[in-house]
Short mmCIF file of C-alpha atoms in Angstrom, two decimals:
data_model
loop_
_atom_site.label_atom_id
_atom_site.label_comp_id
_atom_site.label_asym_id
_atom_site.label_seq_id
_atom_site.Cartn_x
_atom_site.Cartn_y
_atom_site.Cartn_z
CA MET Y 175 61.60 -69.50 -56.18
CA ASP Y 176 61.77 -73.17 -54.09
CA THR Y 177 64.54 -73.73 -56.51
CA LEU Y 178 66.62 -70.78 -55.40
CA ASN Y 179 65.76 -71.90 -51.72
CA ALA Y 180 67.06 -75.29 -52.04
CA LEU Y 181 70.22 -74.16 -53.60
CA ALA Y 182 70.99 -71.78 -50.45
CA ASN Y 183 70.71 -74.77 -48.28
CA GLY Y 184 73.01 -76.78 -50.62
CA PHE Y 185 75.57 -74.03 -50.02
CA SER Y 186 75.00 -74.07 -46.35
CA ILE Y 187 75.86 -77.82 -46.53
CA ALA Y 188 78.60 -77.39 -49.14
CA LEU Y 189 80.72 -74.60 -47.22
CA THR Y 190 81.18 -76.70 -44.35
CA PHE Y 191 85.25 -77.17 -43.45
CA GLN Y 192 85.39 -80.92 -44.68
CA ASN Y 193 83.51 -80.58 -47.50
CA LEU Y 194 85.49 -77.14 -48.73
CA GLY Y 195 88.32 -79.40 -48.16
CA LEU Y 196 87.25 -82.32 -50.11
CA ALA Y 197 86.22 -80.06 -53.18
CA LEU Y 198 89.57 -78.48 -53.16
CA ILE Y 199 91.50 -81.94 -52.88
CA GLY Y 200 89.16 -83.51 -56.07
CA CYS Y 201 89.82 -80.19 -58.06
CA PHE Y 202 93.45 -80.79 -57.39
CA LEU Y 203 93.62 -84.46 -57.83
CA GLY Y 204 91.18 -84.41 -60.84
CA THR Y 205 93.31 -81.47 -62.89
CA ILE Y 206 96.32 -83.98 -62.29
CA ILE Y 207 94.70 -87.09 -63.51
CA GLY Y 208 93.04 -85.11 -66.40
CA ALA Y 209 96.33 -84.24 -67.33
CA LEU Y 210 98.13 -87.51 -67.62
CA PRO Y 211 97.16 -88.92 -70.99
CA GLY Y 212 94.95 -92.06 -70.76
CA LEU Y 213 93.60 -91.46 -67.56
CA GLY Y 214 90.47 -89.31 -67.60
CA PRO Y 215 87.75 -88.68 -65.50
CA SER Y 216 85.87 -92.05 -65.86
CA ASN Y 217 89.20 -93.58 -64.45
CA GLY Y 218 90.18 -91.03 -61.74
CA VAL Y 219 86.69 -91.49 -60.46
CA ALA Y 220 86.87 -95.00 -60.27
CA ILE Y 221 90.40 -94.74 -58.78
CA LEU Y 222 89.30 -92.99 -55.95
CA ILE Y 223 86.02 -94.39 -55.44
CA PRO Y 224 87.97 -96.77 -52.76
CA LEU Y 225 89.19 -94.18 -51.36
CA ALA Y 226 86.15 -92.39 -50.45
CA PHE Y 227 84.89 -95.44 -48.71
CA SER Y 228 87.94 -96.15 -46.86
CA LEU Y 229 87.72 -92.59 -45.54
CA GLY Y 230 83.80 -93.52 -44.44
CA LEU Y 231 82.57 -90.32 -45.93
CA ASP Y 232 78.92 -89.99 -45.79
CA ALA Y 233 76.79 -89.95 -49.04
CA THR Y 234 77.52 -86.03 -49.65
CA PRO Y 235 81.23 -85.48 -48.74
CA ALA Y 236 81.97 -88.39 -50.73
CA LEU Y 237 80.23 -87.30 -54.48
CA ILE Y 238 81.43 -83.99 -53.15
CA LEU Y 239 84.76 -85.42 -53.70
CA LEU Y 240 84.07 -87.36 -56.66
CA THR Y 241 82.33 -84.88 -58.64
CA SER Y 242 85.39 -82.60 -57.92
CA VAL Y 243 87.53 -84.85 -59.46
CA TYR Y 244 84.90 -85.40 -62.44
CA TYR Y 245 85.40 -81.63 -63.18
CA GLY Y 246 88.90 -81.32 -62.60
CA ALA Y 247 89.64 -83.87 -65.03
CA MET Y 248 87.55 -82.39 -67.56
CA TYR Y 249 89.72 -79.07 -67.02
CA GLY Y 250 92.89 -81.37 -66.93
CA GLY Y 251 92.50 -82.66 -69.91
CA ARG Y 252 93.52 -79.39 -72.28
CA ILE Y 253 97.33 -79.40 -70.44
CA SER Y 254 99.00 -82.51 -72.46
CA SER Y 255 96.61 -81.60 -75.65
CA ILE Y 256 98.12 -78.26 -76.10
CA LEU Y 257 101.44 -78.68 -74.66
CA LEU Y 258 102.07 -82.24 -76.10
CA ASN Y 259 99.41 -82.33 -78.71
CA ILE Y 260 98.16 -85.59 -76.90
CA PRO Y 261 94.50 -85.56 -75.63
CA GLY Y 262 94.26 -86.05 -71.78
CA ASP Y 263 90.99 -87.52 -72.68
CA GLU Y 264 88.55 -87.96 -75.57
CA PRO Y 265 86.82 -84.92 -75.12
CA ALA Y 266 90.08 -82.80 -75.32
CA LEU Y 267 90.77 -83.92 -78.82
CA MET Y 268 89.02 -80.67 -80.40
CA THR Y 269 91.53 -78.73 -78.12
CA THR Y 270 94.58 -80.07 -79.59
CA LEU Y 271 93.82 -78.48 -83.18
CA ASP Y 272 94.62 -74.95 -82.27
CA GLY Y 273 96.03 -75.42 -78.90
CA TYR Y 274 99.11 -77.06 -80.19
CA PRO Y 275 99.72 -74.64 -82.74
CA MET Y 276 99.19 -71.72 -80.22
CA ALA Y 277 102.32 -73.67 -78.23
CA LYS Y 278 104.32 -73.84 -81.15
CA LYS Y 279 103.72 -70.07 -81.54
CA GLY Y 280 105.32 -69.24 -77.99
CA MET Y 281 101.60 -68.80 -76.80
CA ALA Y 282 101.12 -72.11 -74.56
CA GLY Y 283 100.81 -70.04 -71.23
CA GLU Y 284 97.83 -67.64 -73.13
CA ALA Y 285 96.12 -71.32 -74.68
CA LEU Y 286 96.58 -73.09 -71.17
CA ALA Y 287 95.10 -69.79 -69.50
CA LEU Y 288 92.34 -68.84 -72.11
CA SER Y 289 91.11 -72.74 -72.20
CA GLY Y 290 90.83 -72.88 -68.05
CA ILE Y 291 88.67 -69.52 -68.57
CA ALA Y 292 86.57 -71.01 -71.04
CA SER Y 293 86.36 -74.35 -69.29
CA PHE Y 294 84.89 -72.53 -65.82
CA VAL Y 295 82.19 -70.48 -68.27
CA GLY Y 296 80.94 -73.61 -69.59
CA ALA Y 297 80.90 -75.52 -66.29
CA PHE Y 298 79.58 -72.69 -64.50
CA PHE Y 299 76.67 -72.20 -66.60
CA ALA Y 300 75.70 -75.81 -67.05
CA THR Y 301 75.76 -76.37 -63.63
CA TRP Y 302 72.77 -73.19 -63.72
CA GLY Y 303 71.18 -75.75 -66.47
CA LEU Y 304 71.48 -78.54 -64.00
CA VAL Y 305 69.73 -76.11 -61.24
CA PHE Y 306 66.88 -75.54 -63.63
CA LEU Y 307 66.25 -78.27 -65.42
CA ALA Y 308 66.89 -81.41 -63.63
CA PRO Y 309 63.84 -80.62 -60.84
CA GLN Y 310 61.47 -79.84 -64.11
CA LEU Y 311 62.67 -83.26 -65.85
CA VAL Y 312 61.62 -84.98 -62.13
CA LYS Y 313 57.95 -83.84 -62.76
CA VAL Y 314 57.91 -85.63 -66.49
CA ALA Y 315 59.76 -88.63 -64.51
CA LEU Y 316 56.90 -88.82 -62.13
CA LEU Y 317 54.77 -90.36 -65.16
CA PHE Y 318 56.85 -93.45 -65.31
CA GLY Y 319 55.50 -96.36 -64.51
CA PRO Y 320 57.52 -100.09 -64.92
CA ALA Y 321 56.67 -100.12 -68.88
CA GLU Y 322 58.08 -96.50 -69.37
CA TYR Y 323 61.31 -97.41 -66.92
CA PHE Y 324 62.10 -100.68 -69.04
CA ALA Y 325 62.02 -98.62 -72.34
CA LEU Y 326 64.14 -95.54 -70.37
CA PHE Y 327 66.81 -98.24 -69.56
CA ALA Y 328 66.90 -99.80 -73.21
CA LEU Y 329 67.26 -96.09 -74.54
CA ALA Y 330 70.31 -95.87 -72.02
CA PHE Y 331 71.93 -99.12 -73.28
CA ALA Y 332 71.06 -98.04 -77.24
CA THR Y 333 72.87 -94.70 -76.64
CA LEU Y 334 75.59 -94.81 -74.53
CA GLY Y 335 77.84 -96.13 -77.29
CA GLY Y 336 77.35 -92.33 -78.38
CA ILE Y 337 77.88 -91.16 -81.75
CA ALA Y 338 81.73 -91.43 -81.39
CA SER Y 339 81.00 -95.22 -81.30
CA LYS Y 340 83.42 -97.61 -83.69
CA ASN Y 341 81.08 -100.51 -83.53
CA GLN Y 342 77.77 -100.44 -82.35
CA ALA Y 343 77.68 -104.51 -82.40
CA LYS Y 344 80.48 -104.34 -79.84
CA ALA Y 345 78.95 -102.01 -77.50
CA ALA Y 346 75.59 -104.02 -77.64
CA LEU Y 347 77.92 -106.95 -77.02
CA ALA Y 348 79.16 -105.43 -73.99
CA ALA Y 349 75.99 -104.22 -72.90
CA GLY Y 350 74.66 -108.12 -72.83
CA LEU Y 351 78.20 -109.30 -71.15
CA GLY Y 352 77.08 -106.24 -68.51
CA LEU Y 353 73.37 -107.55 -68.56
CA GLY Y 354 74.62 -111.18 -67.76
CA ILE Y 355 77.06 -110.54 -65.05
CA ALA Y 356 73.76 -108.68 -63.34
CA MET Y 357 71.93 -111.78 -63.16
CA ILE Y 358 74.67 -113.19 -61.23
CA GLY Y 359 73.26 -114.05 -57.68
CA VAL Y 360 70.14 -115.11 -56.03
CA ASP Y 361 67.25 -114.39 -57.90
CA GLY Y 362 65.05 -111.95 -55.59
CA GLN Y 363 61.62 -113.10 -56.95
CA THR Y 364 61.98 -117.26 -56.61
CA GLY Y 365 65.07 -117.39 -54.36
CA VAL Y 366 67.01 -119.53 -57.10
CA PRO Y 367 70.98 -119.13 -57.13
CA ARG Y 368 71.80 -117.93 -60.92
CA PHE Y 369 75.25 -118.73 -62.54
CA SER Y 370 76.67 -119.12 -59.05
CA PHE Y 371 78.18 -122.18 -59.81
CA GLY Y 372 77.91 -123.27 -56.29
CA GLU Y 373 80.25 -120.51 -54.91
CA VAL Y 374 78.50 -119.08 -52.13
CA HIS Y 375 80.12 -115.92 -52.26
CA LEU Y 376 78.64 -115.19 -55.22
CA TYR Y 377 75.18 -115.58 -53.98
CA ASP Y 378 75.00 -112.06 -53.29
CA GLY Y 379 75.70 -111.04 -57.12
CA ILE Y 380 78.95 -109.23 -58.12
CA ASP Y 381 79.84 -105.86 -56.35
CA PHE Y 382 79.51 -103.04 -58.87
CA LEU Y 383 82.17 -101.13 -57.09
CA VAL Y 384 84.45 -104.09 -57.37
CA ALA Y 385 83.66 -104.47 -61.03
CA ILE Y 386 84.28 -100.98 -61.73
CA VAL Y 387 87.73 -100.28 -60.21
CA GLY Y 388 88.99 -103.86 -61.75
CA LEU Y 389 87.65 -102.44 -65.04
CA PHE Y 390 89.00 -98.92 -65.04
CA ALA Y 391 91.94 -98.69 -63.15
CA LEU Y 392 93.36 -102.31 -62.81
CA SER Y 393 92.98 -102.58 -66.29
CA GLU Y 394 94.74 -99.30 -67.20
CA VAL Y 395 97.66 -101.08 -65.37
CA PHE Y 396 97.71 -104.24 -66.90
CA ILE Y 397 97.90 -101.82 -70.24
CA PHE Y 398 100.92 -100.45 -68.73
CA LEU Y 399 102.46 -103.64 -67.88
CA GLU Y 400 102.12 -104.97 -71.61
CA HIS Y 401 103.64 -101.96 -72.75
CA ARG Y 402 106.65 -102.74 -70.05
CA GLY Y 403 106.31 -99.20 -69.08
CA THR Y 404 107.82 -97.74 -71.94
CA PRO Y 405 104.82 -96.16 -73.72
CA LYS Y 406 105.94 -94.00 -76.87
CA ALA Y 407 106.41 -90.30 -76.28
CA THR Y 408 105.22 -87.87 -78.61
CA GLY Y 409 106.09 -84.89 -77.13
CA ASP Y 410 108.19 -83.28 -74.48
CA ALA Y 411 106.69 -81.00 -71.93
CA SER Y 412 109.98 -79.49 -70.58
CA ALA Y 413 110.41 -78.24 -73.96
CA VAL Y 414 107.61 -76.31 -73.99
CA LYS Y 415 107.83 -72.33 -73.21
CA LEU Y 416 104.88 -71.34 -71.68
CA GLY Y 417 105.28 -67.64 -72.04
CA ARG Y 418 102.50 -65.17 -70.80
CA LEU Y 419 100.11 -66.76 -68.43
CA THR Y 420 97.15 -64.56 -68.78
CA PRO Y 421 95.24 -64.11 -71.74
CA PRO Y 422 95.17 -60.25 -72.80
CA LEU Y 423 91.82 -58.49 -72.69
CA SER Y 424 91.57 -58.40 -76.84
CA MET Y 425 91.95 -62.10 -76.72
CA LEU Y 426 88.70 -62.68 -74.12
CA LYS Y 427 86.62 -60.03 -76.22
CA GLN Y 428 87.11 -61.99 -78.97
CA THR Y 429 86.58 -65.31 -77.59
CA ALA Y 430 83.35 -64.34 -75.35
CA PRO Y 431 80.49 -65.09 -77.73
CA THR Y 432 82.66 -68.56 -78.92
CA MET Y 433 82.45 -69.28 -75.13
CA ALA Y 434 78.59 -68.47 -74.88
CA ARG Y 435 77.49 -70.67 -78.23
CA SER Y 436 79.83 -73.17 -77.27
CA THR Y 437 78.21 -73.54 -73.39
CA VAL Y 438 74.89 -74.12 -74.97
CA LEU Y 439 75.57 -76.48 -77.15
CA GLY Y 440 77.51 -78.39 -75.21
CA PHE Y 441 75.00 -78.44 -72.45
CA ILE Y 442 72.27 -79.58 -74.89
CA ALA Y 443 74.67 -82.60 -75.99
CA GLY Y 444 75.30 -83.47 -72.37
CA VAL Y 445 71.63 -83.86 -71.63
CA LEU Y 446 71.34 -85.90 -74.15
CA PRO Y 447 72.10 -90.05 -73.15
CA GLY Y 448 74.90 -91.08 -74.32
CA ALA Y 449 76.00 -88.34 -76.25
CA GLY Y 450 78.66 -87.25 -73.76
CA ALA Y 451 81.28 -84.51 -73.50
CA SER Y 452 83.23 -85.73 -76.87
CA LEU Y 453 80.01 -84.97 -79.13
CA GLY Y 454 79.59 -81.27 -77.02
CA SER Y 455 83.30 -80.77 -77.95
CA PHE Y 456 83.28 -81.78 -81.40
CA ILE Y 457 79.71 -79.83 -82.07
CA ALA Y 458 80.97 -76.52 -80.34
CA TYR Y 459 84.38 -76.64 -82.43
CA SER Y 460 82.48 -77.46 -85.76
CA VAL Y 461 79.84 -74.52 -85.39
CA GLU Y 462 81.83 -72.23 -84.47
CA LYS Y 463 84.39 -72.59 -87.26
CA ARG Y 464 81.58 -72.47 -89.84
CA LEU Y 465 80.17 -69.08 -88.10
CA VAL Y 466 83.67 -67.30 -87.47
CA ASP Y 467 86.06 -68.70 -89.55
CA LYS Y 468 86.03 -66.53 -92.32
CA ASP Y 469 89.82 -66.11 -92.80
CA LYS Y 470 90.50 -69.87 -92.44
CA THR Y 471 92.86 -69.36 -89.50
CA PHE Y 472 91.14 -72.26 -87.35
CA GLY Y 473 93.77 -75.16 -87.25
CA THR Y 474 96.62 -72.67 -87.26
CA GLY Y 475 96.37 -71.55 -83.67
CA ASP Y 476 93.14 -69.51 -83.49
CA PRO Y 477 92.02 -68.92 -79.93
CA ARG Y 478 88.53 -69.43 -80.42
CA GLY Y 479 89.55 -72.78 -81.53
CA VAL Y 480 90.78 -73.24 -77.94
CA ALA Y 481 87.44 -71.57 -76.14
CA ALA Y 482 85.23 -73.41 -78.46
CA PRO Y 483 86.03 -77.22 -77.51
CA GLU Y 484 86.95 -76.55 -73.96
CA ALA Y 485 83.57 -74.48 -73.26
CA GLY Y 486 81.68 -77.50 -75.16
CA ASN Y 487 82.80 -80.44 -73.35
CA ASN Y 488 83.06 -78.55 -69.87
CA ALA Y 489 79.40 -77.88 -70.36
CA ALA Y 490 78.48 -81.29 -71.81
CA ALA Y 491 80.15 -82.96 -68.61
CA GLY Y 492 77.59 -80.50 -66.47
CA GLY Y 493 74.96 -81.49 -68.43
CA ALA Y 494 75.26 -84.88 -68.07
CA LEU Y 495 74.53 -84.71 -64.98
CA VAL Y 496 71.02 -84.04 -65.40
CA PRO Y 497 69.28 -87.74 -66.65
CA MET Y 498 71.97 -89.25 -63.79
CA LEU Y 499 70.22 -87.04 -61.18
CA ALA Y 500 66.90 -86.68 -62.35
CA LEU Y 501 66.24 -89.88 -64.27
CA GLY Y 502 68.82 -92.34 -62.64
CA VAL Y 503 70.24 -92.72 -66.35
CA PRO Y 504 73.63 -91.62 -66.81
CA GLY Y 505 74.45 -89.50 -69.66
CA SER Y 506 78.03 -90.52 -70.12
CA GLY Y 507 80.91 -93.00 -68.98
CA THR Y 508 81.88 -91.05 -65.91
CA THR Y 509 78.32 -90.44 -64.58
CA ALA Y 510 77.97 -94.01 -64.52
CA VAL Y 511 80.60 -94.58 -62.61
CA LEU Y 512 79.07 -91.70 -60.14
CA LEU Y 513 76.09 -93.99 -60.50
CA ALA Y 514 77.11 -96.38 -59.00
CA MET Y 515 78.80 -94.69 -55.72
CA LEU Y 516 75.26 -93.55 -55.19
CA LEU Y 517 73.71 -96.81 -55.34
CA ALA Y 518 76.53 -98.21 -52.98
CA LEU Y 519 75.54 -95.45 -50.67
CA ASN Y 520 72.03 -96.89 -50.96
CA ILE Y 521 70.82 -93.44 -52.80
CA THR Y 522 68.63 -94.22 -55.72
CA PRO Y 523 68.98 -91.61 -58.53
CA GLY Y 524 65.88 -90.77 -60.32
CA PRO Y 525 62.58 -88.58 -59.66
CA LEU Y 526 62.24 -89.28 -55.94
CA LEU Y 527 65.89 -88.03 -55.02
CA PHE Y 528 65.30 -84.34 -54.76
CA THR Y 529 62.12 -85.46 -52.71
CA ASN Y 530 64.19 -88.24 -50.48
CA ASN Y 531 67.58 -86.83 -50.41
CA PRO Y 532 67.69 -83.16 -50.87
CA ASP Y 533 70.63 -82.42 -48.83
CA VAL Y 534 72.72 -84.74 -50.92
CA VAL Y 535 71.64 -83.35 -54.41
CA TRP Y 536 71.60 -79.74 -53.49
CA GLY Y 537 74.54 -80.13 -51.48
CA LEU Y 538 76.24 -81.38 -54.45
CA ILE Y 539 75.12 -79.04 -56.83
CA ALA Y 540 76.27 -76.01 -54.70
CA ALA Y 541 79.87 -77.88 -54.22
CA LEU Y 542 79.91 -78.04 -58.33
CA PHE Y 543 79.76 -73.79 -58.09
CA ILE Y 544 82.32 -73.43 -55.26
CA GLY Y 545 84.45 -76.44 -57.21
CA ASN Y 546 84.66 -74.48 -60.37
CA LEU Y 547 85.45 -71.20 -59.09
CA MET Y 548 88.59 -73.34 -57.12
CA LEU Y 549 89.42 -74.76 -60.29
CA LEU Y 550 89.46 -71.32 -62.14
CA VAL Y 551 91.85 -69.78 -59.31
CA MET Y 552 93.79 -73.12 -59.26
CA ASN Y 553 94.54 -73.59 -63.17
CA ILE Y 554 95.69 -70.25 -63.78
CA PRO Y 555 98.53 -69.53 -61.57
CA MET Y 556 99.14 -73.38 -60.63
CA VAL Y 557 99.57 -74.28 -64.37
CA SER Y 558 103.62 -74.67 -64.35
CA LEU Y 559 102.77 -76.92 -61.35
CA PHE Y 560 100.62 -79.21 -63.57
CA VAL Y 561 102.79 -78.87 -66.43
CA ARG Y 562 105.60 -80.46 -64.27
CA VAL Y 563 103.38 -83.63 -63.61
CA LEU Y 564 103.57 -84.82 -67.32
CA LEU Y 565 107.12 -85.19 -66.58
CA VAL Y 566 106.57 -87.91 -63.62
CA PRO Y 567 107.23 -91.37 -65.50
CA PRO Y 568 104.37 -93.25 -65.25
CA ARG Y 569 106.50 -96.03 -63.61
CA TYR Y 570 105.70 -94.36 -60.56
CA LEU Y 571 102.20 -93.46 -61.20
CA MET Y 572 100.73 -96.68 -61.73
CA PRO Y 573 102.21 -98.80 -58.55
CA ALA Y 574 100.34 -96.17 -56.94
CA VAL Y 575 97.11 -97.04 -58.76
CA ALA Y 576 97.26 -100.40 -57.93
CA MET Y 577 97.95 -100.00 -54.11
CA ILE Y 578 94.66 -97.63 -53.85
CA SER Y 579 92.72 -100.20 -55.47
CA PHE Y 580 93.66 -103.17 -53.46
CA VAL Y 581 93.54 -101.18 -50.41
CA GLY Y 582 90.48 -99.08 -50.99
CA ILE Y 583 88.44 -102.72 -52.36
CA TYR Y 584 89.85 -104.49 -48.88
CA GLY Y 585 89.22 -101.97 -46.53
CA ILE Y 586 85.47 -101.71 -48.23
CA SER Y 587 84.79 -105.12 -48.20
CA GLY Y 588 87.54 -107.31 -46.05
CA SER Y 589 87.19 -110.05 -48.29
CA THR Y 590 90.09 -111.54 -50.25
CA PHE Y 591 87.62 -113.27 -52.67
CA ASP Y 592 86.51 -109.74 -53.60
CA LEU Y 593 90.15 -109.00 -54.48
CA MET Y 594 90.31 -112.04 -56.61
CA VAL Y 595 86.86 -111.05 -58.46
CA MET Y 596 88.55 -107.25 -58.86
CA VAL Y 597 91.80 -108.94 -60.70
CA PHE Y 598 89.52 -110.81 -62.84
CA PHE Y 599 87.70 -107.63 -63.82
CA GLY Y 600 90.98 -106.16 -64.37
CA VAL Y 601 92.04 -108.78 -66.88
CA LEU Y 602 88.82 -108.83 -68.86
CA GLY Y 603 88.88 -105.02 -69.06
CA TRP Y 604 92.38 -105.38 -69.79
CA LEU Y 605 90.69 -108.04 -72.87
CA LEU Y 606 88.01 -105.99 -73.64
CA ARG Y 607 90.47 -102.92 -74.26
CA LYS Y 608 92.32 -104.82 -76.64
CA LEU Y 609 89.54 -106.17 -78.61
CA GLU Y 610 88.50 -102.14 -78.63
CA VAL Y 611 85.06 -103.49 -76.69
CA PRO Y 612 83.87 -100.34 -74.77
CA LEU Y 613 84.03 -100.91 -71.07
CA VAL Y 614 81.14 -98.29 -70.19
CA PRO Y 615 77.91 -100.34 -71.48
CA VAL Y 616 79.89 -103.57 -69.40
CA ILE Y 617 79.18 -101.05 -66.20
CA LEU Y 618 75.99 -99.64 -67.05
CA GLY Y 619 74.64 -103.45 -67.23
CA ILE Y 620 75.99 -104.54 -63.99
CA LEU Y 621 74.02 -101.02 -62.66
CA LEU Y 622 70.98 -101.36 -64.11
CA GLY Y 623 70.08 -105.01 -65.07
CA ASN Y 624 68.55 -105.84 -61.74
CA GLN Y 625 66.27 -102.56 -61.88
CA MET Y 626 65.47 -103.51 -65.71
CA GLU Y 627 64.60 -106.82 -65.01
CA ALA Y 628 62.43 -105.84 -61.92
CA ASN Y 629 60.62 -103.10 -63.86
CA LEU Y 630 59.93 -105.75 -66.84
CA ARG Y 631 58.80 -108.31 -64.35
CA ARG Y 632 56.20 -105.33 -62.66
CA ALA Y 633 54.90 -104.71 -66.22
CA MET Y 634 53.98 -108.20 -66.99
CA THR Y 635 52.84 -109.14 -63.91
CA ILE Y 636 50.34 -105.72 -63.98
CA SER Y 637 49.73 -106.88 -67.65
CA ASP Y 638 49.09 -110.60 -66.79
CA GLY Y 639 52.17 -111.65 -69.19
CA ASP Y 640 50.28 -109.08 -71.83
CA TRP Y 641 53.85 -108.08 -74.23
CA SER Y 642 52.01 -105.09 -75.69
CA ALA Y 643 51.82 -103.47 -72.39
CA LEU Y 644 55.53 -102.15 -73.10
CA LEU Y 645 54.22 -99.96 -75.84
CA ALA Y 646 50.88 -99.08 -74.14
CA SER Y 647 51.95 -95.43 -73.19
CA PRO Y 648 52.51 -92.65 -75.81
CA LEU Y 649 55.73 -92.20 -73.43
CA SER Y 650 56.99 -95.16 -73.43
CA ILE Y 651 56.60 -95.13 -77.57
CA GLY Y 652 58.50 -92.21 -77.83
CA LEU Y 653 61.24 -93.93 -75.56
CA TRP Y 654 61.50 -97.06 -77.49
CA LEU Y 655 61.60 -94.55 -81.02
CA PHE Y 656 64.15 -92.42 -79.39
CA ALA Y 657 66.06 -95.88 -78.36
CA PHE Y 658 65.78 -97.11 -81.88
CA PHE Y 659 67.18 -93.81 -83.72
CA GLY Y 660 69.84 -93.51 -80.91
CA PHE Y 661 71.19 -96.91 -81.69
CA ILE Y 662 71.02 -96.56 -85.68
CA MET Y 663 72.41 -92.82 -85.73
CA PRO Y 664 75.98 -93.74 -84.64
CA ILE Y 665 76.00 -96.42 -87.46
CA VAL Y 666 74.68 -93.65 -89.87
CA ALA Y 667 76.34 -90.53 -88.73
CA GLY Y 668 78.96 -91.81 -86.55
CA ARG Y 669 81.52 -92.42 -89.85
CA PHE Y 670 81.30 -88.57 -90.55
CA PHE Y 671 81.83 -87.72 -86.89
CA ARG Y 672 84.59 -89.73 -86.38
CA SER Y 673 86.87 -88.58 -89.90
CA LYS Y 674 86.52 -84.81 -88.12
CA LEU Y 675 88.29 -85.68 -85.24
CA PRO Y 676 92.00 -85.54 -85.12
CA ARG Y 677 93.70 -88.62 -85.06
CA THR Y 678 96.15 -89.10 -82.37
CA ASP Y 679 99.51 -91.00 -82.54
CA SER Y 680 98.26 -94.05 -80.19
CA GLU Y 681 95.16 -94.32 -83.02
CA ALA Y 682 97.93 -94.05 -85.66
CA ASP Y 683 99.91 -96.78 -84.07
CA PRO Y 684 98.22 -99.01 -81.50
CA ASP Y 685 101.40 -100.52 -80.40
#
């Protein structure tokens, strides 16, 4: 009952004119960002962080805007998957298997509408899961001491590469790079400058917002420039006929059990640190194919093959917010970016968030319900508008991304030094992407490095330097075991997982 009362209070916060307007804007922009191949939710949220600060938004409105972009991008990824056979982001890969064949049959409108409904079902029930599971997880997290938190952070680094990771060694290298960057600045305990090279501007360390915008947003601009603004197109959205824009009732009845099963599987995958929406989409599609594909229709335009991955990846997106809010450990790349936003607002995610900042967390959760409804209403009648976005040349979009990045960061800090740091991280992000080194572990290292170091120091101080204190409790032992298997599993099972993912043209030809 306390949970429902808190949620009701959250709705009173979310239903203000400002927050409703921000949710609507975030949903609209998120859908467009998700529909554009290559951007995805992580880049979309990173691009709009400077805008949120430039507008002077408080914590709750800023988070409502960015999480609406997050959910909207998860919805939008299906559009280019179905129309062009190009996934808007990695979780939408599985949607291409049956979505594009449906489009070729002249059922593009039905596929888009059905996938929108499946996305709504997955996200809606995942948000209810967040409502009831996160407070319970908080009770467990209150048992954590410094040693347990250090093990938890190690678990986050070990698993964030995810089962889809192509190379765990590169993921570990990226995490080490992020931790090294986090060490820059004056040591809070000894007062000794570290890795500042005599530069006064580095005494306060690297601003993680500057790093995030550079690594995600500016690197995307540099990738575009590298290809001289002429990326290879693999389809033409204008050549696809949408047809009927509402699925028949028989199709909804056929896919309803699929949506239910996929929502449960996707949510579980999202709650697991590092699994994320890609695994939720893959598991949902694979399980559904084994259960119901008696006539071998999956892969030929079966509506259930569209509903399963969309319900799964959107449920996983909601599930990934559970460890981020309750434990302060992101469950996916996008929630790592959202974690940076919370820290920048002097709000510490974790067990005390629900006690110290209930208005923020419950207002955010209530806004997720409202945003889901907005996205459902928006994505069916306005789908033809979002399709036209695919026709906008990238040469017009990328300058806007660069402008928002520079103006936003300068508006936050007023420092030209931060602009140079942002450009440096943009070049670094471009280089890492060329080398296929994941960016999310770098961000996680910058975000959690100082907290990880502080908890290690506390544990050593309490135990008088005894390293065995890190394994003194059953909880910490369990976290270390989970971290070990989480790091090993992608090596063992990752090859099988990736072999089942459809190859995109960008994967087949890196040029």
